Coordinates of C-alpha atoms in Angstrom, one line a residue:
X149 CA 127.3 91.2 146.3
X150 CA 127.8 93.3 149.4
X151 CA 130.5 95.9 149.7
X152 CA 133.5 94.4 151.6
X153 CA 134.4 97.9 152.8
X154 CA 131.0 98.3 154.3
X155 CA 131.3 94.9 156.0
X156 CA 134.7 95.9 157.5
X157 CA 133.5 99.3 158.7
X158 CA 130.2 98.0 160.1
X159 CA 130.8 94.5 161.4
X160 CA 127.9 94.6 163.9
X161 CA 125.5 96.0 161.4
X162 CA 126.5 93.3 158.9
X163 CA 126.1 90.5 161.5
X164 CA 122.7 91.9 162.5
X165 CA 121.6 92.0 158.9
X166 CA 122.7 88.4 158.3
X167 CA 120.8 87.3 161.4
X168 CA 117.7 88.9 160.0
X169 CA 118.2 87.2 156.7
X170 CA 118.5 83.9 158.4
X171 CA 121.9 83.2 157.0
X172 CA 122.5 80.5 159.6
X173 CA 119.2 80.5 161.4
X174 CA 118.4 76.9 160.6
X175 CA 121.9 75.6 161.4
X176 CA 121.3 75.7 165.1
X177 CA 119.9 72.4 166.5
X178 CA 117.5 74.1 168.8
X179 CA 116.1 76.2 166.0
X180 CA 115.6 73.1 163.8
X181 CA 113.6 71.5 166.6
X182 CA 111.4 74.6 167.2
X183 CA 110.7 74.9 163.5
X184 CA 110.0 71.2 162.8
X185 CA 107.8 70.2 165.7
X186 CA 104.1 70.3 165.3
X187 CA 102.1 72.9 167.1
X188 CA 105.0 75.3 167.8
X189 CA 103.9 75.9 171.4
X190 CA 105.8 79.2 171.8
X191 CA 104.0 82.4 171.1
X192 CA 105.0 83.8 167.7
X193 CA 107.0 86.8 169.2
X194 CA 108.6 84.6 171.8
X195 CA 109.5 81.9 169.2
X196 CA 111.1 84.6 166.9
X197 CA 113.1 85.9 169.8
X198 CA 114.4 82.5 170.6
X199 CA 115.3 81.7 167.0
X200 CA 117.1 85.0 166.5
X201 CA 119.1 84.7 169.7
X202 CA 120.2 81.1 168.8
X203 CA 121.0 82.3 165.3
X204 CA 123.6 84.8 166.5
X205 CA 126.2 82.2 167.4
X206 CA 125.7 80.3 164.1
X207 CA 125.9 83.5 162.0
X208 CA 129.2 84.5 163.7
X209 CA 130.6 81.1 163.0
X210 CA 129.6 81.4 159.3
X211 CA 131.0 84.9 158.9
X212 CA 134.4 84.1 160.6
X213 CA 135.9 82.4 157.5
X214 CA 135.0 85.5 155.4
X215 CA 136.7 87.8 157.9
X216 CA 139.8 85.5 158.2
X217 CA 140.2 85.3 154.4
X218 CA 139.7 89.0 154.1
X219 CA 142.5 89.7 156.7
X220 CA 144.9 87.2 155.1
X221 CA 144.4 88.5 151.5
X222 CA 144.9 92.1 152.6
X223 CA 148.2 91.0 154.4
X224 CA 149.3 89.2 151.2
X225 CA 148.4 92.2 149.1
X226 CA 150.5 94.4 151.3
X227 CA 153.4 91.9 151.1
X228 CA 153.2 91.8 147.3
X229 CA 153.1 95.6 147.0
X230 CA 156.1 95.8 149.3
X231 CA 158.1 93.4 147.3
X232 CA 157.1 95.1 144.0
X233 CA 158.4 98.4 145.5
X234 CA 161.7 96.8 146.4
X235 CA 161.9 95.2 142.9
X236 CA 161.3 98.6 141.3
X237 CA 164.0 100.2 143.5
X238 CA 166.4 97.4 142.6
X239 CA 165.7 98.0 138.9
X240 CA 166.5 101.6 139.2
X241 CA 169.7 100.8 141.1
X242 CA 170.7 98.3 138.3
X243 CA 170.1 101.0 135.8
X244 CA 172.2 103.5 137.7
X245 CA 175.1 101.1 138.1
X246 CA 175.0 100.1 134.4
X247 CA 175.1 103.7 133.4
X248 CA 178.1 104.2 135.7
X249 CA 179.6 101.0 134.5
X250 CA 179.7 99.6 138.0
X251 CA 179.3 95.8 138.7
X252 CA 175.7 94.8 139.5
X253 CA 175.8 90.9 139.4
X254 CA 174.7 90.7 143.1
X255 CA 171.6 92.8 142.3
X256 CA 170.7 90.6 139.4
X257 CA 170.8 87.5 141.6
X258 CA 168.7 89.2 144.2
X259 CA 166.2 90.4 141.6
X260 CA 165.7 86.8 140.4
X261 CA 165.0 85.6 143.9
X262 CA 162.6 88.5 144.5
X263 CA 160.8 87.8 141.2
X264 CA 160.3 84.1 142.1
X265 CA 159.0 85.1 145.5
X266 CA 156.6 87.6 144.0
X267 CA 155.3 84.9 141.6
X268 CA 154.7 82.5 144.5
X269 CA 152.9 85.1 146.5
X270 CA 150.8 86.2 143.6
X271 CA 149.7 82.6 143.0
X272 CA 148.8 82.2 146.6
X273 CA 147.0 85.5 146.6
X274 CA 145.0 84.4 143.6
X275 CA 143.8 81.3 145.5
X276 CA 142.9 83.5 148.5
X277 CA 141.0 85.9 146.3
X278 CA 139.1 83.1 144.7
X279 CA 138.1 81.6 148.1
X280 CA 137.2 85.0 149.4
X281 CA 135.0 85.8 146.3
X282 CA 133.3 82.4 146.5
X283 CA 132.4 83.1 150.2
X284 CA 131.3 86.6 149.5
X285 CA 129.1 85.6 146.5
X286 CA 127.2 83.3 148.8
X287 CA 126.3 86.0 151.3
X288 CA 122.7 87.4 150.8
X289 CA 121.8 91.0 150.4
X290 CA 121.2 93.0 153.6
X291 CA 117.4 93.7 154.1
X292 CA 116.1 97.3 154.0
X293 CA 115.1 98.6 157.4
X294 CA 111.4 98.7 156.4
X295 CA 111.3 94.9 155.6
X296 CA 109.3 93.0 158.2
X297 CA 111.3 90.6 160.4
X298 CA 110.3 86.9 160.1
X299 CA 111.3 83.4 159.3
X300 CA 108.7 82.6 156.6
X301 CA 105.6 83.7 154.6
X302 CA 103.6 83.9 157.8
X303 CA 105.5 87.1 158.7
X304 CA 104.7 88.7 155.4
X305 CA 102.7 91.9 155.7
X306 CA 99.7 92.7 153.6
X307 CA 100.0 96.2 152.1
X308 CA 96.8 96.5 150.1
X309 CA 93.9 94.6 148.3
X310 CA 92.2 95.5 145.1
X311 CA 89.0 94.1 143.8
X312 CA 86.5 91.8 145.4
X313 CA 86.5 88.0 144.8
X314 CA 83.3 87.0 143.0
X315 CA 80.7 84.9 144.8
X316 CA 79.6 82.0 142.5
X317 CA 76.3 80.3 142.8
X318 CA 77.8 77.1 141.4
X319 CA 80.7 74.9 142.1
X320 CA 83.8 76.5 140.5
X321 CA 86.2 74.4 138.5
X322 CA 90.0 74.9 138.4
X323 CA 91.9 75.8 135.3
X324 CA 92.8 72.2 134.7
X325 CA 89.2 71.0 134.3
X326 CA 88.2 74.2 132.5
X327 CA 91.0 73.9 130.0
X328 CA 90.4 70.2 129.4
X329 CA 86.6 70.8 128.9
X330 CA 87.4 73.6 126.4
X331 CA 90.0 71.5 124.6
X332 CA 92.7 74.1 125.0
X333 CA 95.0 72.6 127.6
X334 CA 96.8 69.3 127.3
X335 CA 99.0 67.8 130.0
X336 CA 99.1 64.2 128.7
X337 CA 100.7 64.9 125.4
X338 CA 103.1 67.4 127.0
X339 CA 104.2 64.6 129.4
X340 CA 104.7 62.3 126.4
X341 CA 106.9 64.8 124.7
X342 CA 108.8 66.2 127.7
X343 CA 107.7 64.8 131.1
X344 CA 106.0 66.1 134.2
X345 CA 105.4 69.8 134.8
X346 CA 105.0 70.7 131.2
X347 CA 101.8 71.7 129.3
X348 CA 100.6 72.4 125.8
X349 CA 98.1 75.1 125.0
X350 CA 96.1 74.6 121.8
X351 CA 93.6 76.6 119.6
X352 CA 92.1 79.6 121.4
X353 CA 94.0 78.7 124.6
X354 CA 97.3 79.3 122.7
X355 CA 95.8 82.4 121.2
X356 CA 94.8 83.7 124.6
X357 CA 98.4 83.2 125.9
X358 CA 99.7 85.2 122.9
X359 CA 97.0 87.9 123.5
X360 CA 98.0 88.3 127.2
X361 CA 101.7 88.6 126.2
X362 CA 101.0 91.3 123.6
X363 CA 98.6 93.2 125.8
X364 CA 101.3 93.3 128.6
X365 CA 104.1 94.4 126.3
X366 CA 101.9 97.1 124.6
X367 CA 100.8 98.4 128.0
X368 CA 104.3 98.6 129.5
X369 CA 105.8 100.2 126.3
X370 CA 103.0 102.5 125.3
X371 CA 101.5 103.4 128.7
X372 CA 104.3 102.9 131.2
X373 CA 107.2 104.0 129.1
X374 CA 109.4 100.9 129.1
X375 CA 111.7 100.1 126.1
X376 CA 111.1 96.6 124.8
X377 CA 114.1 94.2 124.3
X378 CA 114.2 90.7 123.0
X379 CA 117.1 89.0 124.8
X380 CA 118.7 85.5 124.4
X381 CA 117.2 82.8 126.6
X382 CA 120.6 81.1 126.8
X383 CA 123.2 82.8 129.0
X384 CA 126.7 82.2 130.3
X385 CA 127.8 81.7 133.9
X386 CA 129.0 85.3 134.2
X387 CA 125.5 86.6 133.6
X388 CA 124.0 84.3 136.2
X389 CA 126.6 85.4 138.7
X390 CA 125.8 89.0 137.9
X391 CA 122.2 88.7 139.0
X392 CA 122.8 86.3 141.9
X393 CA 121.6 83.0 140.6
X394 CA 125.1 81.5 140.6
X395 CA 126.8 80.1 142.5
X396 CA 124.1 79.7 145.2
X397 CA 121.2 78.4 143.2
X398 CA 122.9 76.1 140.7
X399 CA 120.5 73.3 141.4
X400 CA 117.5 75.4 140.3
X401 CA 118.9 75.9 136.8
X402 CA 119.1 73.9 133.6
X403 CA 122.6 73.7 132.1
X404 CA 123.5 72.8 128.5
X405 CA 125.8 69.8 128.7
X406 CA 129.3 70.5 127.4
X407 CA 128.9 74.2 127.3
X408 CA 129.1 77.2 129.6
X409 CA 125.5 77.9 128.7
X410 CA 122.4 77.9 130.9
X411 CA 118.6 78.3 130.2
X412 CA 117.4 81.5 131.8
X413 CA 115.2 81.2 134.9
X414 CA 113.8 84.7 134.2
X415 CA 114.4 87.5 131.8
X416 CA 115.9 89.4 134.7
X417 CA 119.2 87.7 133.9
X418 CA 119.8 88.8 130.3
X419 CA 118.1 92.1 130.6
X420 CA 120.0 93.2 133.8
X421 CA 123.2 92.1 132.2
X422 CA 122.5 94.1 129.1
X423 CA 124.6 96.9 130.7
X424 CA 127.1 94.6 132.5
X425 CA 130.6 96.2 132.8
X426 CA 129.3 99.5 131.4
X427 CA 129.2 103.1 132.7
X428 CA 125.8 104.7 132.1
X429 CA 125.1 108.4 131.8
X430 CA 123.4 109.8 134.9
X431 CA 121.1 111.9 132.6
X432 CA 119.8 108.6 131.1
X433 CA 118.6 107.2 134.5
X434 CA 116.2 105.7 135.2
X435 CA 116.4 103.3 132.4
X436 CA 113.2 101.1 132.0
X437 CA 113.3 97.9 130.0
X438 CA 110.7 95.2 129.4
X439 CA 111.0 91.8 127.8
X440 CA 109.0 88.7 127.0
X441 CA 110.8 85.4 127.4
X442 CA 110.1 81.7 128.1
X443 CA 111.7 80.8 131.5
X444 CA 113.1 77.5 132.7
X445 CA 113.4 76.3 136.2
X446 CA 114.2 72.9 137.7
X447 CA 112.0 73.6 140.7
X448 CA 114.5 71.9 142.9
X449 CA 113.1 71.4 146.4
X450 CA 109.5 71.8 145.3
X451 CA 108.7 68.1 145.0
X452 CA 105.0 67.5 145.7
X453 CA 104.1 71.2 145.6
X454 CA 101.5 72.4 143.1
X455 CA 101.8 69.2 141.0
X456 CA 98.3 69.8 139.5
X457 CA 98.1 72.3 136.7
X458 CA 100.2 75.3 135.6
X459 CA 101.1 76.9 138.9
X460 CA 104.6 75.5 139.0
X461 CA 106.1 74.3 135.7
X462 CA 109.6 73.7 134.3
X463 CA 108.9 76.0 131.4
X464 CA 106.6 79.1 131.5
X465 CA 106.3 82.5 129.8
X466 CA 106.8 85.8 131.5
X467 CA 107.0 89.5 130.8
X468 CA 109.7 91.1 132.9
X469 CA 110.2 94.7 134.0
X470 CA 113.8 95.9 134.8
X471 CA 115.0 99.3 136.0
X472 CA 118.4 100.9 136.5
X473 CA 118.2 103.9 138.8
X474 CA 120.2 106.3 140.9
X475 CA 120.4 105.1 144.6
X476 CA 118.4 108.0 146.0
X477 CA 115.5 107.3 143.7
X478 CA 115.4 103.5 143.8
X479 CA 112.6 103.1 146.4
X480 CA 110.4 105.6 144.7
X481 CA 111.0 103.7 141.4
X482 CA 110.2 100.4 143.2
X483 CA 106.7 101.8 144.1
X484 CA 106.2 102.9 140.4
X485 CA 107.4 99.5 139.1
X486 CA 105.0 97.8 141.4
X487 CA 102.1 99.9 140.3
X488 CA 103.0 99.2 136.6
X489 CA 102.7 95.5 137.4
X490 CA 99.5 96.0 139.4
X491 CA 98.0 98.0 136.5
X492 CA 97.9 94.8 134.4
X493 CA 95.8 93.1 137.0
X494 CA 93.5 96.1 137.4
X495 CA 93.0 96.4 133.6
X496 CA 92.2 92.6 133.5
X497 CA 89.8 93.0 136.4
X498 CA 91.5 90.3 138.5
X499 CA 91.3 90.7 142.3
X500 CA 94.7 90.8 143.9
X501 CA 96.6 91.7 147.0
X502 CA 100.1 93.1 147.7
X503 CA 102.3 91.7 150.5
X504 CA 105.7 92.9 151.6
X505 CA 107.9 89.8 152.1
X506 CA 109.7 89.2 155.4
X507 CA 113.4 89.1 155.8
X508 CA 113.7 85.4 155.4
X509 CA 111.0 84.9 152.8
X510 CA 112.4 87.2 150.1
X511 CA 115.0 86.3 147.5
X512 CA 118.8 86.0 148.0
X513 CA 119.6 89.2 146.1
X514 CA 116.8 91.4 147.2
X515 CA 116.9 94.2 149.7
X516 CA 113.1 94.6 149.6
X517 CA 110.3 92.6 147.8
X518 CA 106.6 93.1 147.2
X519 CA 104.6 90.1 145.9
X520 CA 101.5 90.6 143.9
X521 CA 99.1 87.7 144.5
X522 CA 96.0 87.1 142.3
X523 CA 92.8 85.5 143.6
X524 CA 92.2 81.9 142.5
X525 CA 88.5 80.8 143.1
X526 CA 89.3 77.1 142.9
X527 CA 91.8 77.4 145.7
X528 CA 90.0 80.1 147.6
X529 CA 93.2 81.9 148.1
X530 CA 95.6 84.5 146.7
X531 CA 98.6 83.1 144.7
X532 CA 101.8 84.9 143.7
X533 CA 101.8 86.2 140.1
X534 CA 104.6 88.8 140.4
X535 CA 107.6 89.7 142.7
X536 CA 108.8 93.3 142.5
X537 CA 112.2 93.8 144.1
X538 CA 114.8 96.5 144.8
X539 CA 118.3 94.9 144.8
X540 CA 120.0 98.2 145.6
X541 CA 123.7 97.9 144.4
X542 CA 123.9 94.2 145.1
X543 CA 123.6 93.0 141.5
X544 CA 125.3 96.1 140.1
X545 CA 128.5 95.4 142.1
X546 CA 128.5 91.8 140.8
X547 CA 127.8 92.8 137.2
X548 CA 129.9 96.0 137.2
X549 CA 127.0 98.4 136.2
X550 CA 127.8 102.0 137.1
X551 CA 126.8 105.6 136.2
X552 CA 128.6 108.9 135.9
X553 CA 127.5 112.5 135.5
X554 CA 128.5 114.6 132.5
X555 CA 131.0 116.6 134.6
X556 CA 134.5 115.2 134.2
X557 CA 135.0 115.5 137.9
X558 CA 131.8 113.5 138.7
X559 CA 132.3 110.4 140.7
X560 CA 131.4 107.0 139.2
X561 CA 128.8 105.2 141.3
X562 CA 127.0 101.9 141.2
X563 CA 123.4 102.0 139.9
X564 CA 120.5 100.4 141.8
X565 CA 118.7 97.6 139.9
X566 CA 115.1 96.7 140.2
X567 CA 112.8 94.1 138.6
X568 CA 109.4 92.6 138.7
X569 CA 107.2 90.3 136.7
X570 CA 104.8 92.3 134.6
X571 CA 103.3 89.5 134.8
X572 CA 103.8 85.7 134.7
X573 CA 101.7 84.9 131.6
X574 CA 100.7 81.4 132.5
X575 CA 99.4 82.3 135.9
X576 CA 97.5 85.2 134.4
X577 CA 96.0 82.8 131.8
X578 CA 94.8 80.4 134.5
X579 CA 93.5 83.3 136.7
X580 CA 91.4 84.5 133.8
X581 CA 89.9 81.1 133.2
X582 CA 89.1 80.6 136.9
X583 CA 87.8 84.2 137.6
X584 CA 85.7 84.6 134.4
X585 CA 84.1 81.1 134.2
X586 CA 80.3 80.7 134.1
X587 CA 78.2 77.7 135.2
X588 CA 78.4 76.1 131.7
X589 CA 82.2 76.3 131.6
X590 CA 82.4 79.2 129.2
X591 CA 85.1 81.8 129.9
X592 CA 84.5 85.5 129.4
X593 CA 87.4 87.3 127.8
X594 CA 88.3 90.5 129.6
X595 CA 87.5 93.6 127.6
X596 CA 91.1 94.7 127.2
X597 CA 92.0 91.4 125.6
X598 CA 89.1 91.1 123.1
X599 CA 90.9 93.2 120.4
X600 CA 93.8 90.8 120.6
X601 CA 91.4 87.9 120.2
X602 CA 89.8 89.2 117.0
X603 CA 86.8 90.6 118.9
X604 CA 86.0 87.2 120.5
X605 CA 84.1 87.7 123.8
X606 CA 84.1 84.1 125.2
X607 CA 86.1 80.9 125.1
X608 CA 83.5 78.1 124.6

């Protein structure tokens, strides 16, 4: 959640940031037409200029209710404080008159009226506060100045590449066919049990998944210095609000009927909220946590996308990296976190690239995001396997996570939170199958995983 004081003090900066984030970019009818029509005849730079210019009016219209509510609630707060002061003064006068044995019935009558008015105002103020908070909770984070401006993934900027995709002298198979031929991947029985977008790993396929998980956790804890935690995979609404999944992305989540419980979409939620409403010691920062969890997503809005295979499922496993840092160190720590995630891919020998996401392609809560994309031979393209983000104080303000120095006079400040997948286990599993296949359908097991597989060198 953005700081309302910053919004009030920097209205033009705030509006400019929201235009870059595309808060209302697609509400303008001209923009819809430009984005929807085939061919997009405008040059990319010219098209972007048109879209942004059109977005200004729509953004202002969207922000006005927030500004109006903020003004009204501050006026009401002033009125309540004024009445409270008058009530306190009247109480003192009643006390003085009682001590002097003077009549004070008129003051009692006035006090009752004042108390009733204060209660009415406080109830109205509570409603204003709730409306204001709901609006503010739906405003995305402001992008960092280094984030490339753009409306979609086409504006993402490639930062680096590592490794060279292998040239095969045979027709490569995708992970679905490879897994089926090896007898380690079963979609049909998963569909019988649960439905579409679920899978079952069996035999050495299941063992490979477990090996990848243990390898990732061991690397992050023993080499990269993270502390392992095993959090709940069921959380309450407060936790989801703290990291920004609620209220905006309710449709992407699975809720337990009859309870204020939700299945986690990522370990980011319970691990970030580990320190919710706490004040950390400055000397303990940065704090680095890692966790393995299953993750659950409804994949709302992704109908028809990646329906084949394990790329996009309702349930998948992931190892998460989370950091709590001082503000002045958070972007240095983002680079280090990203390298920790990259290290897993390097150790596995999987070709990958890093892209910096554009202002309108990155997540709601992020100020800056790098995606790691692993090479998939069957698709002849790089696919996302990790997102590493700096949320600055956006999540910390929502979750109440602060830090303070040891000096009693030290000011209490909000931490910056960061996280990234280290990595998505299922996508790592399928990337290994596809990149390490041979003509006969055998899969070479990367050297670093062989100790976790009892010395096994191939899946066959």
